[in-house]
Structures are given as C-alpha cells and as structure tokens.
PDB file of C-alpha atoms in Angstrom:
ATOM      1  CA  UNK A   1      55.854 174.930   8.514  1.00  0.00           C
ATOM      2  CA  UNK A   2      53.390 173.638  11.186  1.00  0.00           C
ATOM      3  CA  UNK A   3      53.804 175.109  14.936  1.00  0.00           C
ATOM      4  CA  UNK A   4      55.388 173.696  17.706  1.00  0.00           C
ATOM      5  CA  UNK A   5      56.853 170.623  15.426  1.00  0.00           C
ATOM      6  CA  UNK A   6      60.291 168.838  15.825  1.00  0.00           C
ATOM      7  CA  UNK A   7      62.991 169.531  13.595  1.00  0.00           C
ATOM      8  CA  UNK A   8      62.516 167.959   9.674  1.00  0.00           C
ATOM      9  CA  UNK A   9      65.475 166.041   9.122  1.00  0.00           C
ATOM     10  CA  UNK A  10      64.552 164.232   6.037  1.00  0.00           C
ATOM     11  CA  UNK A  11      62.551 165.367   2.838  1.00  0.00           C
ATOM     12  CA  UNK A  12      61.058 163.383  -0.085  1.00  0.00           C
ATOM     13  CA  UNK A  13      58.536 164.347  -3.433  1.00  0.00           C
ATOM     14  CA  UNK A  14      56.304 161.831  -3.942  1.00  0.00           C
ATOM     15  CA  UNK A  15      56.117 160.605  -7.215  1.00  0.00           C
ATOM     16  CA  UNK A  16      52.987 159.852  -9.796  1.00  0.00           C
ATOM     17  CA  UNK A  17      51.039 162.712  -7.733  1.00  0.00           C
ATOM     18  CA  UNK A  18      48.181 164.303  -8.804  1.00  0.00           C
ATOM     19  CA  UNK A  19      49.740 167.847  -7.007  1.00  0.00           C
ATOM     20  CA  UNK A  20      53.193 168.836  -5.247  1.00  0.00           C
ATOM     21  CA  UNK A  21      53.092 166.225  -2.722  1.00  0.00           C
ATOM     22  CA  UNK A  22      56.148 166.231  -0.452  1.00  0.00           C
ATOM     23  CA  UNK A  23      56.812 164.161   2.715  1.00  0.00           C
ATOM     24  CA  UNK A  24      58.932 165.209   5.520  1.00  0.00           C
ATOM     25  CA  UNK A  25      60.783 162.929   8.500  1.00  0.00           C
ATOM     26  CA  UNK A  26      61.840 164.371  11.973  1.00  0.00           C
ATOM     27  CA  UNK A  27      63.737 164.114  15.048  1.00  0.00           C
ATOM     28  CA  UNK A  28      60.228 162.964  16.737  1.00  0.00           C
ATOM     29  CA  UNK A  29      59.854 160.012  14.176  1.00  0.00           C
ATOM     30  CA  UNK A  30      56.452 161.222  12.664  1.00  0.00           C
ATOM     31  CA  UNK A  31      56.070 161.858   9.240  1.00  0.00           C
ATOM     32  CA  UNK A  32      54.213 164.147   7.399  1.00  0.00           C
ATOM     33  CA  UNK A  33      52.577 164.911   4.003  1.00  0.00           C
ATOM     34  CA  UNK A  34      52.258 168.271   2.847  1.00  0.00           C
ATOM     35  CA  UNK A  35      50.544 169.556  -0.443  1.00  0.00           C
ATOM     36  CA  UNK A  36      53.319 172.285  -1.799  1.00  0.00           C
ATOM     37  CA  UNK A  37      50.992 174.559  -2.481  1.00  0.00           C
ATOM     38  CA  UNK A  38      48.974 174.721   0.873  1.00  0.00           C
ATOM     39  CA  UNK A  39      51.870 174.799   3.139  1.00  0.00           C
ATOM     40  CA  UNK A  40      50.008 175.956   6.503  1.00  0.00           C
ATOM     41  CA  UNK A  41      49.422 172.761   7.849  1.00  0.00           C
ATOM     42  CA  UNK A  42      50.549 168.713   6.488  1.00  0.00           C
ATOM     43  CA  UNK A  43      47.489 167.182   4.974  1.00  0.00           C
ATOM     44  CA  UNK A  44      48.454 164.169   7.137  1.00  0.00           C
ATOM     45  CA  UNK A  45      50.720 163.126   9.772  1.00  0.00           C
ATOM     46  CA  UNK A  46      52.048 159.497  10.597  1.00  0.00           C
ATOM     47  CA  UNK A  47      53.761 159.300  14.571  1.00  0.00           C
ATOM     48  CA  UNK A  48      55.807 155.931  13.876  1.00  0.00           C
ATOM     49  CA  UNK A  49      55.801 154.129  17.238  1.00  0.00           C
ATOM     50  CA  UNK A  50      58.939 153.319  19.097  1.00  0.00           C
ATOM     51  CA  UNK A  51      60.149 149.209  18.252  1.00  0.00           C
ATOM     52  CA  UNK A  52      61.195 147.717  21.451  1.00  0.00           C
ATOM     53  CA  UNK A  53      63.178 145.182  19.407  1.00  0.00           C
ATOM     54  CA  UNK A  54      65.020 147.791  17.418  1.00  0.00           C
ATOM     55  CA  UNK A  55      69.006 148.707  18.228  1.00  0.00           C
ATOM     56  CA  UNK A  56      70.162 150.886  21.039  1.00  0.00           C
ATOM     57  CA  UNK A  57      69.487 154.989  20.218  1.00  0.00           C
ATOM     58  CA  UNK A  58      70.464 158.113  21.009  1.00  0.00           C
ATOM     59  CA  UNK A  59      66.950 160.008  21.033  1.00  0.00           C
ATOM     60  CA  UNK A  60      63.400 158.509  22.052  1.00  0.00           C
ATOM     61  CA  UNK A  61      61.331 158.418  20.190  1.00  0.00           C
ATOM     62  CA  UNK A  62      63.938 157.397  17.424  1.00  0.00           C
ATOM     63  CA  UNK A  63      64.306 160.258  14.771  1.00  0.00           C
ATOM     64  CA  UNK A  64      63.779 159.738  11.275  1.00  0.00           C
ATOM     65  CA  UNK A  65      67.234 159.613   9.012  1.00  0.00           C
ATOM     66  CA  UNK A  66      65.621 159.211   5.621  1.00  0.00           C
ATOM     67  CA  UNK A  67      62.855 158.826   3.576  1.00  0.00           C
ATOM     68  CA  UNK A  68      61.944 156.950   0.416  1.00  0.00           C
ATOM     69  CA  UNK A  69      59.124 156.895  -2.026  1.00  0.00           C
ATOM     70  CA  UNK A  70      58.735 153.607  -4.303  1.00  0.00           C
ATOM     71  CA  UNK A  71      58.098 153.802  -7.562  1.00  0.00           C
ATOM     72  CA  UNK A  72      54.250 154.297  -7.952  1.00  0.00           C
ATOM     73  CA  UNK A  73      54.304 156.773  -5.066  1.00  0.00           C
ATOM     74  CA  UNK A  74      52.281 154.081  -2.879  1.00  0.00           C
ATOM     75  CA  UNK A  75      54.499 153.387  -0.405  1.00  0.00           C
ATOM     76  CA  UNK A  76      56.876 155.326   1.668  1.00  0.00           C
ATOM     77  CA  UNK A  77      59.948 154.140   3.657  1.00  0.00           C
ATOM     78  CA  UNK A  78      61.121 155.900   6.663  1.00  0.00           C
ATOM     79  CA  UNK A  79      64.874 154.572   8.210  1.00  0.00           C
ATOM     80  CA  UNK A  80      64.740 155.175  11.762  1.00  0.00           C
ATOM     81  CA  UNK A  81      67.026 155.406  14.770  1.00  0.00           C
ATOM     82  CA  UNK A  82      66.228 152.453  16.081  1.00  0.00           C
ATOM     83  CA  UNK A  83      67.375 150.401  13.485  1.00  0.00           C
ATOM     84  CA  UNK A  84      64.206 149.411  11.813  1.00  0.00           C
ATOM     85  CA  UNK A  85      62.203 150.667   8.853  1.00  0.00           C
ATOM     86  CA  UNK A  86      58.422 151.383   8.401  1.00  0.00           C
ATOM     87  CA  UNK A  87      56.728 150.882   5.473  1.00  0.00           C
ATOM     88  CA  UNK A  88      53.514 153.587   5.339  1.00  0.00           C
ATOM     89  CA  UNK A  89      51.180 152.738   2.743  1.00  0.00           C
ATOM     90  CA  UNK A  90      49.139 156.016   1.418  1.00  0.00           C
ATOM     91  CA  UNK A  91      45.256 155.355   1.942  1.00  0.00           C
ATOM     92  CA  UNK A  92      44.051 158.447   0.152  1.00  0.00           C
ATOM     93  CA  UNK A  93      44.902 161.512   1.727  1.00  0.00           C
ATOM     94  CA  UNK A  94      46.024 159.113   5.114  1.00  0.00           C
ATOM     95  CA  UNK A  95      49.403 156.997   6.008  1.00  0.00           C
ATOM     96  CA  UNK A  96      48.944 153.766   7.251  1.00  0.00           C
ATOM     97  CA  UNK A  97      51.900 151.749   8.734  1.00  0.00           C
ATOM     98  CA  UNK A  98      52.117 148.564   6.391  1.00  0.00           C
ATOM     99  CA  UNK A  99      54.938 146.976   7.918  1.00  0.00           C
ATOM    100  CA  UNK A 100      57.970 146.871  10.140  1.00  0.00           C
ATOM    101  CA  UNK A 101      61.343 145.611   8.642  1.00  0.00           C
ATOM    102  CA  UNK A 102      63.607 144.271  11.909  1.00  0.00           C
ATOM    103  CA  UNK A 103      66.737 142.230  12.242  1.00  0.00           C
ATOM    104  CA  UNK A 104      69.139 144.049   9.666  1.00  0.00           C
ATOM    105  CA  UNK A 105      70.921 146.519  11.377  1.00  0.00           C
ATOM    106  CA  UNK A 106      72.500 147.033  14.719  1.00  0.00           C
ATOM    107  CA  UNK A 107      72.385 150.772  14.749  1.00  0.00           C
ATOM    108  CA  UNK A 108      70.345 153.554  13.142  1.00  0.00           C
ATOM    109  CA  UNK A 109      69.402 153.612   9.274  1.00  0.00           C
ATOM    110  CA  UNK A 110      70.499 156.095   7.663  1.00  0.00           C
ATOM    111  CA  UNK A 111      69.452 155.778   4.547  1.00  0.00           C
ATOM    112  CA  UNK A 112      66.706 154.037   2.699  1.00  0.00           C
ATOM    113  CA  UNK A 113      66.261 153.958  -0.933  1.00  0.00           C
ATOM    114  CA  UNK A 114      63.649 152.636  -3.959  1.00  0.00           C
ATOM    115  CA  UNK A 115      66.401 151.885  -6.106  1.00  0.00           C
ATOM    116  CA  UNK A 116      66.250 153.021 -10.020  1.00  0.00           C
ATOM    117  CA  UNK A 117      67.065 149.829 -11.431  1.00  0.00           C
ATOM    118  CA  UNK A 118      64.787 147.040 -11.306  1.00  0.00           C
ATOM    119  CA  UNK A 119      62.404 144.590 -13.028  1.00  0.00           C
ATOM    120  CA  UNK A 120      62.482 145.096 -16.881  1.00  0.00           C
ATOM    121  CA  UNK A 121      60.152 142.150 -17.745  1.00  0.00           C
ATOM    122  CA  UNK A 122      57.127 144.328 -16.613  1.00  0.00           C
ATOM    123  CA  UNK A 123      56.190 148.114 -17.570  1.00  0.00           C
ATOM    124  CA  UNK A 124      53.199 148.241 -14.931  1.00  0.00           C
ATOM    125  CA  UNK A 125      53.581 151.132 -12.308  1.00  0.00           C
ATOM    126  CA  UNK A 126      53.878 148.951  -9.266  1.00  0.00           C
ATOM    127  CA  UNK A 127      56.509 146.067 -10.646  1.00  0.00           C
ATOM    128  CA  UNK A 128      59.018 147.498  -9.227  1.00  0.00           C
ATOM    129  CA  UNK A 129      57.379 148.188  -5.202  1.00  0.00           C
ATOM    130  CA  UNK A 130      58.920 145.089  -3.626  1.00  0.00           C
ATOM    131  CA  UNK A 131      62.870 146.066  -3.376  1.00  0.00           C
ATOM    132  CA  UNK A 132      63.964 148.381  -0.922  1.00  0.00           C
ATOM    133  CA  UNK A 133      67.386 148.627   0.279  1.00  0.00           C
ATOM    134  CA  UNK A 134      68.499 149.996   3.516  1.00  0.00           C
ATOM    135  CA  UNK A 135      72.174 150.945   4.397  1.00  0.00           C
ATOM    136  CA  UNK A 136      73.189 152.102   8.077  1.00  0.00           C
ATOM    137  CA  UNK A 137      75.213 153.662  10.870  1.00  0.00           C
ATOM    138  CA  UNK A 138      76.472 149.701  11.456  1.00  0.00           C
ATOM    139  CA  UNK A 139      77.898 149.992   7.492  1.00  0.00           C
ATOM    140  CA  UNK A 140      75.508 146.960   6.532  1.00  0.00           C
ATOM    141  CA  UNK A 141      73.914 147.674   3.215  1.00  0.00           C
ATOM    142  CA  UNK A 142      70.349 145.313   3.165  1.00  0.00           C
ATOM    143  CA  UNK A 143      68.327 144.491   0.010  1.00  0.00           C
ATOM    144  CA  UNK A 144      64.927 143.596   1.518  1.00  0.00           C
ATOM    145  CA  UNK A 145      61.942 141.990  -0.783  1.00  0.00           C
ATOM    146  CA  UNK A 146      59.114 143.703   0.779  1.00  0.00           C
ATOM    147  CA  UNK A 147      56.716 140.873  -0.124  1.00  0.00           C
ATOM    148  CA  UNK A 148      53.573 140.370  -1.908  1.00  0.00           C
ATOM    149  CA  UNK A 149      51.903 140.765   1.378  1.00  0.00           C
ATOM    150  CA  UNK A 150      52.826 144.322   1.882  1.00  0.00           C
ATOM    151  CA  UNK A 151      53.547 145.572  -2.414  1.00  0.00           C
ATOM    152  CA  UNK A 152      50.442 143.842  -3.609  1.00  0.00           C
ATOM    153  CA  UNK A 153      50.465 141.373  -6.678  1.00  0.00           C
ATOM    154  CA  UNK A 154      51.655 143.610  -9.495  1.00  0.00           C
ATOM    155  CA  UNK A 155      54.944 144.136  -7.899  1.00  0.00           C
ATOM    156  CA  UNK A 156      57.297 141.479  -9.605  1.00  0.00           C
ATOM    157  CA  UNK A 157      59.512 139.302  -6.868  1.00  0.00           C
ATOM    158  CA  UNK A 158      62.682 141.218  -7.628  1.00  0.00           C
ATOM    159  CA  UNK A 159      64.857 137.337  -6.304  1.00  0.00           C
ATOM    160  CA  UNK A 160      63.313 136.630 -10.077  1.00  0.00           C
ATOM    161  CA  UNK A 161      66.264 138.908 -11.878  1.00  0.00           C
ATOM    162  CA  UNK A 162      68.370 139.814  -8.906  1.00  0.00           C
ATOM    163  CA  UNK A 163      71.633 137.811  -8.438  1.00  0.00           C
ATOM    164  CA  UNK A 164      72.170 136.630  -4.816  1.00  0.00           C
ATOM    165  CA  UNK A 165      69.370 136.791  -3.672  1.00  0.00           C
ATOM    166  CA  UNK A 166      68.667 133.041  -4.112  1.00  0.00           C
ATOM    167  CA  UNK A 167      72.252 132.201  -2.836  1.00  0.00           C
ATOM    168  CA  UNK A 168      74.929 132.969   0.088  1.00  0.00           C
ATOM    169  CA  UNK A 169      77.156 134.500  -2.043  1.00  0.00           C
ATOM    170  CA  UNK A 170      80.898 133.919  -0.479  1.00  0.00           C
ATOM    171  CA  UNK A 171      81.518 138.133  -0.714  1.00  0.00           C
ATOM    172  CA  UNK A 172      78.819 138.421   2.164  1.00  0.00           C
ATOM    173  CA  UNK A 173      80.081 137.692   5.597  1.00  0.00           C
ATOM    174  CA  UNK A 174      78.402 134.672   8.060  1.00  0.00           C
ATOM    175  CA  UNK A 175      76.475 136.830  10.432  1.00  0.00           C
ATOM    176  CA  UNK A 176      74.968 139.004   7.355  1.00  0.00           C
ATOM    177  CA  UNK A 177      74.516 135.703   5.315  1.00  0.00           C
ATOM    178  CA  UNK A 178      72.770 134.092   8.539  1.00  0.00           C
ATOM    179  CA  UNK A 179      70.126 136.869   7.738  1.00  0.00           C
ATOM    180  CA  UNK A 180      69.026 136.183   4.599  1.00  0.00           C
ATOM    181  CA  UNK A 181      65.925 134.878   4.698  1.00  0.00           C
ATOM    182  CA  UNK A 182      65.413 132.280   1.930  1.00  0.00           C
ATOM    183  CA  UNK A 183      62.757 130.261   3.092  1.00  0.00           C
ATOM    184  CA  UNK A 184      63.042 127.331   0.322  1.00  0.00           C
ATOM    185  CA  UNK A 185      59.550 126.011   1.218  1.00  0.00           C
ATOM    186  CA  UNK A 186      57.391 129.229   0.741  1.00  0.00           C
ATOM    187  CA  UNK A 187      56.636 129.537  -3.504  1.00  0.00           C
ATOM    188  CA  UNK A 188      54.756 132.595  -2.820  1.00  0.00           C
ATOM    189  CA  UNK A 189      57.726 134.439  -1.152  1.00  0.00           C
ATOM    190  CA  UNK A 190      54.297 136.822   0.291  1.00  0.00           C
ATOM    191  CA  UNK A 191      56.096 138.499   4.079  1.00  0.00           C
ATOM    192  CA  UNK A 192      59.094 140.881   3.878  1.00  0.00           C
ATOM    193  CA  UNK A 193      62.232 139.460   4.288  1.00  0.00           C
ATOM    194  CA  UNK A 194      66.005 140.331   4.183  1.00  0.00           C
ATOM    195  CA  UNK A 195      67.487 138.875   0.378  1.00  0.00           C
ATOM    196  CA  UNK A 196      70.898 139.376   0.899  1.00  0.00           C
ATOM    197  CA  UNK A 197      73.424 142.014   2.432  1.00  0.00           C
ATOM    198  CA  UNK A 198      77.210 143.606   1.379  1.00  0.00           C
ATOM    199  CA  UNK A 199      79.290 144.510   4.814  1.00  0.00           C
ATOM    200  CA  UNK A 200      80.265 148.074   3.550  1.00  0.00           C
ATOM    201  CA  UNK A 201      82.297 148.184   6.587  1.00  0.00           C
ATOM    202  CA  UNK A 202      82.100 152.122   7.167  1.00  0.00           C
ATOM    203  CA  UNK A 203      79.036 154.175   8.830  1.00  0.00           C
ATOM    204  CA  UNK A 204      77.022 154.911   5.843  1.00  0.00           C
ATOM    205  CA  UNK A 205      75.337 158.591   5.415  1.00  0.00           C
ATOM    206  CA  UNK A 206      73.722 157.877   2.228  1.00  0.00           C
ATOM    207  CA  UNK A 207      72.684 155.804  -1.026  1.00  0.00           C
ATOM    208  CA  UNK A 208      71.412 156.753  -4.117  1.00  0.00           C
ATOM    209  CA  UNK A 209      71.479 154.404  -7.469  1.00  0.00           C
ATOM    210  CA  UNK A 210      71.622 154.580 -11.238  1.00  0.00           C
ATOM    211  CA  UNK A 211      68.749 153.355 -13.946  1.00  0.00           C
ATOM    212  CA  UNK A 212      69.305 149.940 -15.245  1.00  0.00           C
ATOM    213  CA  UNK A 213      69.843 151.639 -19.175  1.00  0.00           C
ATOM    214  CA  UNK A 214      72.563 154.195 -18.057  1.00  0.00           C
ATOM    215  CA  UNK A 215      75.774 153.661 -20.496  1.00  0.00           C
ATOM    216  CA  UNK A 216      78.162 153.560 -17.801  1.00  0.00           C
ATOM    217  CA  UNK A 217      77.710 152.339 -14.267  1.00  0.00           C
ATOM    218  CA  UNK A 218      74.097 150.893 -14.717  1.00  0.00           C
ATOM    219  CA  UNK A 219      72.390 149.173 -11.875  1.00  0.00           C
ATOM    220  CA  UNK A 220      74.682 150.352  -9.734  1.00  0.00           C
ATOM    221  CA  UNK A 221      74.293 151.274  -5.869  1.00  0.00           C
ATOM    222  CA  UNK A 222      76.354 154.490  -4.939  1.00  0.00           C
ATOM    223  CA  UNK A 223      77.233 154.939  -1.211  1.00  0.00           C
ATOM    224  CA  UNK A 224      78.549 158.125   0.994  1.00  0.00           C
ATOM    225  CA  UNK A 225      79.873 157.170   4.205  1.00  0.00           C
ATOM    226  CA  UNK A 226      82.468 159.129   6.512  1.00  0.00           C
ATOM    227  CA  UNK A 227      85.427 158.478   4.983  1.00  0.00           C
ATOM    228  CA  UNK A 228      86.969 160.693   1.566  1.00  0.00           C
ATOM    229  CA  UNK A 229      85.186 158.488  -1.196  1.00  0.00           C
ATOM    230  CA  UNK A 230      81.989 157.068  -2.953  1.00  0.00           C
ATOM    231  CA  UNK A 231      81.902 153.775  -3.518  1.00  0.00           C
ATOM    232  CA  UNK A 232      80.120 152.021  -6.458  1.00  0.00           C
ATOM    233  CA  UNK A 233      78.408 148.313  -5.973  1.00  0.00           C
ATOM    234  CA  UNK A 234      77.118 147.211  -9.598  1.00  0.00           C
ATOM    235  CA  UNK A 235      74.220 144.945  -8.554  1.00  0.00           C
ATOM    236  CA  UNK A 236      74.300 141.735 -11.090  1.00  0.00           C
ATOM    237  CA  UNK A 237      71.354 140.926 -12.871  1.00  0.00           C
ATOM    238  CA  UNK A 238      69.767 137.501 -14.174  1.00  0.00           C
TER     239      UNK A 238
END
C-alpha cells in the first residue's frame, strides 16, 4: 500500500518478469508498478494525463477501468474513463507513455485485453505485441493493431492472419465500419489504428479470451456485460 493514494481499481502480473511484478490502475488514472515482495512503496508510478479529445466522464482525472499486459510483458494497456487507452512502454524499472489510442469509444473502457490467441507463424516473444482489443461502457468491442511504430519490428501485423481486418465485414455496423482504419496506401501499416469493431450492443464489464489450440471454443473472445449471460465471439482466422 503507498500513503495517501487513490483507490486501486484495477490489478495486473506482469508477465516474463525477472520478480513478482504487479501493476495496479486507480480512480486518479496513474498507474503503478510494485515488486511483490517490497510492497512499501511502487517501484514506479505513471500519472496518465487527462485527453481533451476523449468521451464525456464522470471523474477527472478519468479513473483507470482495466489493465493489460502484452505478451512479452513490454507493454501495458490501461482503459480509461475517458474513452481512450494508453499504451506505457516499460523502460527498465520506468513507464513511459508510448501511445494514445482515440476515436473508438464514446464512453469509458472498461476493459482492455492482450488476447491469448494470435500469430502462430512466429514463436518470438514479441510476435504477438501489436493486437489489443478494447471493449466499453458504449458496448463497442475494438480490435486495434498497435503498429510497428509503437510494438517494434518483431511483433507480426496481426491483419496478416486475422479475418476482417482487411475488409468491412457486413456484421459490423456503418459508424463502427467508418472507423476502421485501412489505409490501402501505407505497406508498412507502422501507427496504431482501429482494424475492425463488433457492436456488442450492451455496456461491457469485461473480456477475457481463449488460446488459439484450446479443443473447444479456440480463438474465441468471451464478454461480461450487465445483462444474465456471457457471450462468445470466435474470431476467424486466415
């Protein structure tokens, strides 16, 4: 516990760590890494600025909902209140803010996840960095290609074995098919963008998925929202 801090809303163990590393969200939108077994004070703390352009919120700053780590335990997502998502990138023992991700959701994120499945044509730690989805209060669900720009060059482009993410599919409604942004002309696909979205069409509380081997339901996106039921999204594959 550290003194005088907001409340922790949101809790994630980082993965590939060389100790117990564990980073913790809260209603004052900073973030904070602490080393399990030194629990006096965070070994770093990240205070994730306010976005002007992000949706209307209840508290100011915006509070942190959730928090995921991707695969190699380099980057951390945070879904905010304001209905954006930072990208901190670990710099040693330090969080940097990487990047920003705007434009997919109306209200607060509630959830943001490193999915399980991924890229199978590459066994390096990092391949699978670059997809992030983010579900929210507004009961969008987005997949969002990070970019080479912010995952670095061994993450594989996950539009290379994900299916829609290269077309409007006609199960994706106009205003969340008007933001995928499939720029035809950029090769290099390098800046974060938005691949393609499902309207879940109920406020979402959370998301977790299943590994791309499991015998039954693999590669499949599983979503809590306020109503009785989980819902299952298989997520087709090249």
């Amino acid at each position: 516990a550290e003194d005088g801090a907001a409340m922790a809303t949101c809790t994630a163990f980082r993965p590939r760590s060389s100790g117990l590393d564990l980073a913790s969200g809260g209603t004052d939108c900073a973030v904070r890494l602490w080393d399990v077994m030194k629990p006096r004070r965070p070994s770093c703390s990240m205070q994730i600025a306010s976005d002007d352009a992000g949706a209307a919120q209840v508290c100011n700053p915006p509070m942190a909902f959730d928090l995921s780590w991707s695969p190699s335990g380099k980057f951390l997502a945070a879904g905010l209140g304001d209905g954006t998502a930072s990208i901190l990138f670990m710099q040693g023992r330090s969080m940097l803010e990487k990047c920003r991700l705007r434009g997919g959701h109306s209200s607060s994120i509630a959830s943001v996840l490193f999915p399980a499945f991924g890229c199978e044509s590459s066994s390096h730690v990092a391949a699978n960095d670059r997809l992030l989805i983010s579900a929210g209060s507004d009961g969008a669900i987005m997949f969002w290609d990070l970019g080479a720009d912010v995952a670095g060059n061994n993450a594989v482009d996950p539009s290379s074995w994900l299916v829609g993410s290269d077309v409007r599919t006609s199960n994706i409604d106009q205003d969340l098919a008007a933001l995928a942004l499939n720029d035809k002309k950029s090769q290099h696909q390098q800046q974060a963008r938005i691949l393609f979205g499902i309207p879940h069409n109920e406020k979402i509380n959370f998301v977790t998925s299943s590994k791309s081997n499991e015998p039954v339901l693999p590669s499949s996106l599983f979503v809590a929202d306020t109503s009785c039921d989980i819902t299952a999204y298989i997520v087709a594959r090249k």
